[in-house]
Amino acid sequence: MNASDHRSGRKSWASAFDIRLVIAALLAVFGVIILLMGLFGTSQADIDRAGGTNLNTWTGAGLLVAAAVFAVWARLRPVPVADDDANHDDVV
Amino acid sequence: MTVLADASLRLDAGFTDYALIAIYFIFVLGIGLMARYSVSDSLDFFLSGRSLPAWVTGLAFISANLGAIEIVGMSANGAQYGMPTMHYFWVGAVPAMLFLGVVMMPFYYGSKVRSVPEFMLKRFSAPAHLVNAITFAVAQVLIAGINLYLLATLINVLLGWPIPISVVAAAVVVLCYITLGGLSAAIYNEVLQFFVIVAALFPLTVVALQRVGGWDGLVSRVEQEASPAQTGAWPGTELAGFDSSVLSVIGIVFGLGFVLSFGYWTTNFVEVQRAMASKSMSAARRTPIIGAFPKMFIPFLVVIPGMIAAVLVPELAEYKRTESAEAGVDYNDALLLLIRDLVPNGMLGLAISGLLASFMAGMAANVSSFNTVFSYDIWQRYIVKDRQDSYYLLVGRVVTVVATVIAVGTAFIAASYANLMDYLQQLFSFFNAPLFATFILGMFWKRMTPTAGWVGLVSGTLAAVTVFVMSETGVVELPGQGTAFVAAGAAFAVDIVVSVAVTTVTAPKPARELVGLVYGLTPRDSFHDPRDEGQSWYQRPGLMAGITLVLVIALNIIFA
């Protein structure tokens, strides 16, 4: 089977779907919910269990930063809308 | 692996936690739906149209393996053996992954085969192909069942759902996204899962380390409560099961590091399929090399929490002291106990999502590689030939459903025979050692004949099974991981000897049929891919593999 030959002329579907944005979206939603839990829904007992750290606040904030990194990456180096031989190997 | 224990592990998941889990599942199914639009022929379905970038396939490469056995099993090993568990990553995975990327991938990707068995067909002949395709397919569908069962026990322990409902619910989710989006859906979900599991384990590890008094605190407590041998990776006598340090090092380097791990990482289609899905030669070669980076650091998020759990969680510390069932927990519970004791609601939802994700990915990887091998290598090759491509795409979807149904059946069998499950897993791991011997001979020795291909494979496998049966029935006594090391070593040696012997008395393939499949007969520029021109330094597979190797050696020295 000539595996990749027949598709060189095909429009890259990837332009419609960037996994980095999906990851950013999920991490952002998780981040917001967990951060809010950390600010309003974490009891002193919870904080004591984790040795004085409010895990929710830190994790939520960390998730939001990670989400931002993915969003910026996707923004700076978008998936090439390639329908030709412009196969940029450098990015997604 | 034994079944996770009782209700003392029940986590108090609240409304927020369930909401997070639900959101995660919406994303999982959403990815399946999105990937659906990319599937227009069988190559899209089975190999993602060979279109994916290297960082995606590289993360999927390790995520496919970051399932139940890795997360629960390696944190359990961490709790039991301490730092020597690192060998499963630094010695038992990274070198083999680099070898796959640097040496073997050009043949896999360059020959345009669609599966590992298909490489056997081109290099050798139909019997070798059939042996490989059938053992692989059977192993995968049974392992999918085992993974499904482990996933169901996790749901049962964490959330209290009955096992049968957990099995069916988990199977339906996996079925939905694979039938819709094929390998792309599996791979994209593996990438997502990777980040979710890291997001869950990283904060847990940091806080656990803080609780135990930092790295120094952990070292001093492990030295005090267990033994100083557990705070350094070498020589790992407890892990290898040999009393002598020298034998232990040899066992780990050759048994785990060479035979077992090279067999697994370089010939297992579950892994290699991820690299085959990438978009160019360079991307295919970089897939395992990129995967090796996170693979080096994952043990810090898996093994270290296990070690901490064994000193921080009272029940587990008691179990480690007494090794008696009265503690009510065992090593497999290490990570869950740590989560129970440290993690508040909110973060808990993230942790459960991560665990569910990783368990599900294991099964999805089995199913997506099974349907490729079954559809291409068995159905299309031997049963219904020469139909239109759309026919085989349909076959792939139907086979996914059938495989899932069989996996559900296997899961129920596993539920009643926990030991059977352990045996199966160990047995299947032996299929890889002779496979590696056959591959490496076949790739570098043009004289090796088609007959030698399948005879060597079968006798190597039988050698491993013989050692395994002798050890199980007590004919020979091998401690710890000794059985696995010796069985794999025997399989490897027998395969080589038999292959060489058979080659001397049978006829080789003509050289022109082996171009692109055998090292000496393949011109170097045939590995050149025009799509890879203008690469940056960090995209050169050889250089990256070198950097990775230096890093992993440094880790071994730092944590010796």
XYZ file of C-alpha atoms in Angstrom, chain A:
92
model
C 0.000 0.000 0.000
C 1.275 3.408 -0.888
C 0.338 4.908 2.377
C 0.915 8.615 2.301
C 1.027 9.257 -1.432
C -2.633 9.790 -2.131
C -3.113 12.454 0.456
C -0.487 14.977 -0.401
C -3.047 17.057 -2.277
C -5.578 16.995 0.473
C -6.406 19.928 2.618
C -5.063 19.525 6.088
C -8.033 18.940 8.340
C -5.907 19.870 11.300
C -6.587 23.526 10.613
C -10.088 22.990 11.941
C -8.924 21.302 15.077
C -6.005 22.269 17.249
C -5.492 19.967 20.207
C -3.601 22.750 21.996
C -6.775 24.816 22.187
C -8.718 21.831 23.498
C -6.088 21.300 26.199
C -6.126 25.033 27.016
C -9.922 25.005 27.297
C -10.027 22.001 29.612
C -7.238 23.269 31.850
C -8.880 26.702 32.015
C -12.292 25.318 33.015
C -10.682 23.061 35.620
C -8.495 25.938 36.785
C -11.399 28.334 37.344
C -13.489 25.785 39.236
C -10.624 24.595 41.412
C -9.416 28.140 42.097
C -12.925 29.156 43.180
C -13.055 26.082 45.411
C -9.745 27.162 46.878
C -10.946 30.698 47.567
C -14.407 29.856 48.878
C -14.812 26.129 49.447
C -11.702 24.866 51.193
C -11.944 24.412 54.931
C -9.173 24.990 57.455
C -9.154 21.226 58.071
C -8.397 20.648 54.381
C -5.533 23.123 54.544
C -4.118 21.504 57.661
C -4.213 18.064 56.062
C -1.971 19.300 53.276
C 0.519 20.740 55.748
C -0.738 24.319 55.621
C -0.980 24.619 51.852
C -4.237 25.456 50.140
C -3.890 22.878 47.387
C -6.942 24.105 45.520
C -5.779 27.696 45.195
C -2.305 26.753 44.038
C -3.466 24.039 41.662
C -6.201 26.231 40.221
C -3.776 29.075 39.622
C -1.241 26.680 38.119
C -3.845 25.245 35.756
C -4.795 28.725 34.567
C -1.149 29.541 33.847
C -0.730 26.258 31.939
C -3.918 26.969 29.968
C -2.566 30.399 29.057
C 0.714 28.880 27.869
C -1.122 26.520 25.511
C -3.355 29.281 24.228
C -0.370 31.550 23.547
C 1.526 28.727 21.843
C -1.431 27.984 19.584
C -1.798 31.700 18.864
C 1.880 32.327 18.088
C 2.384 29.269 15.907
C -0.971 28.391 14.415
C -1.488 25.142 12.549
C -0.511 25.846 8.953
C -3.582 25.785 6.763
C -1.803 23.591 4.290
C -3.472 22.303 1.201
C -0.237 21.860 -0.665
C 3.279 20.703 -0.021
C 3.890 23.335 2.632
C 4.608 20.823 5.321
C 6.152 22.863 8.077
C 7.785 20.445 10.331
C 8.689 23.074 12.858
C 5.263 23.417 14.373
C 2.076 21.538 14.709
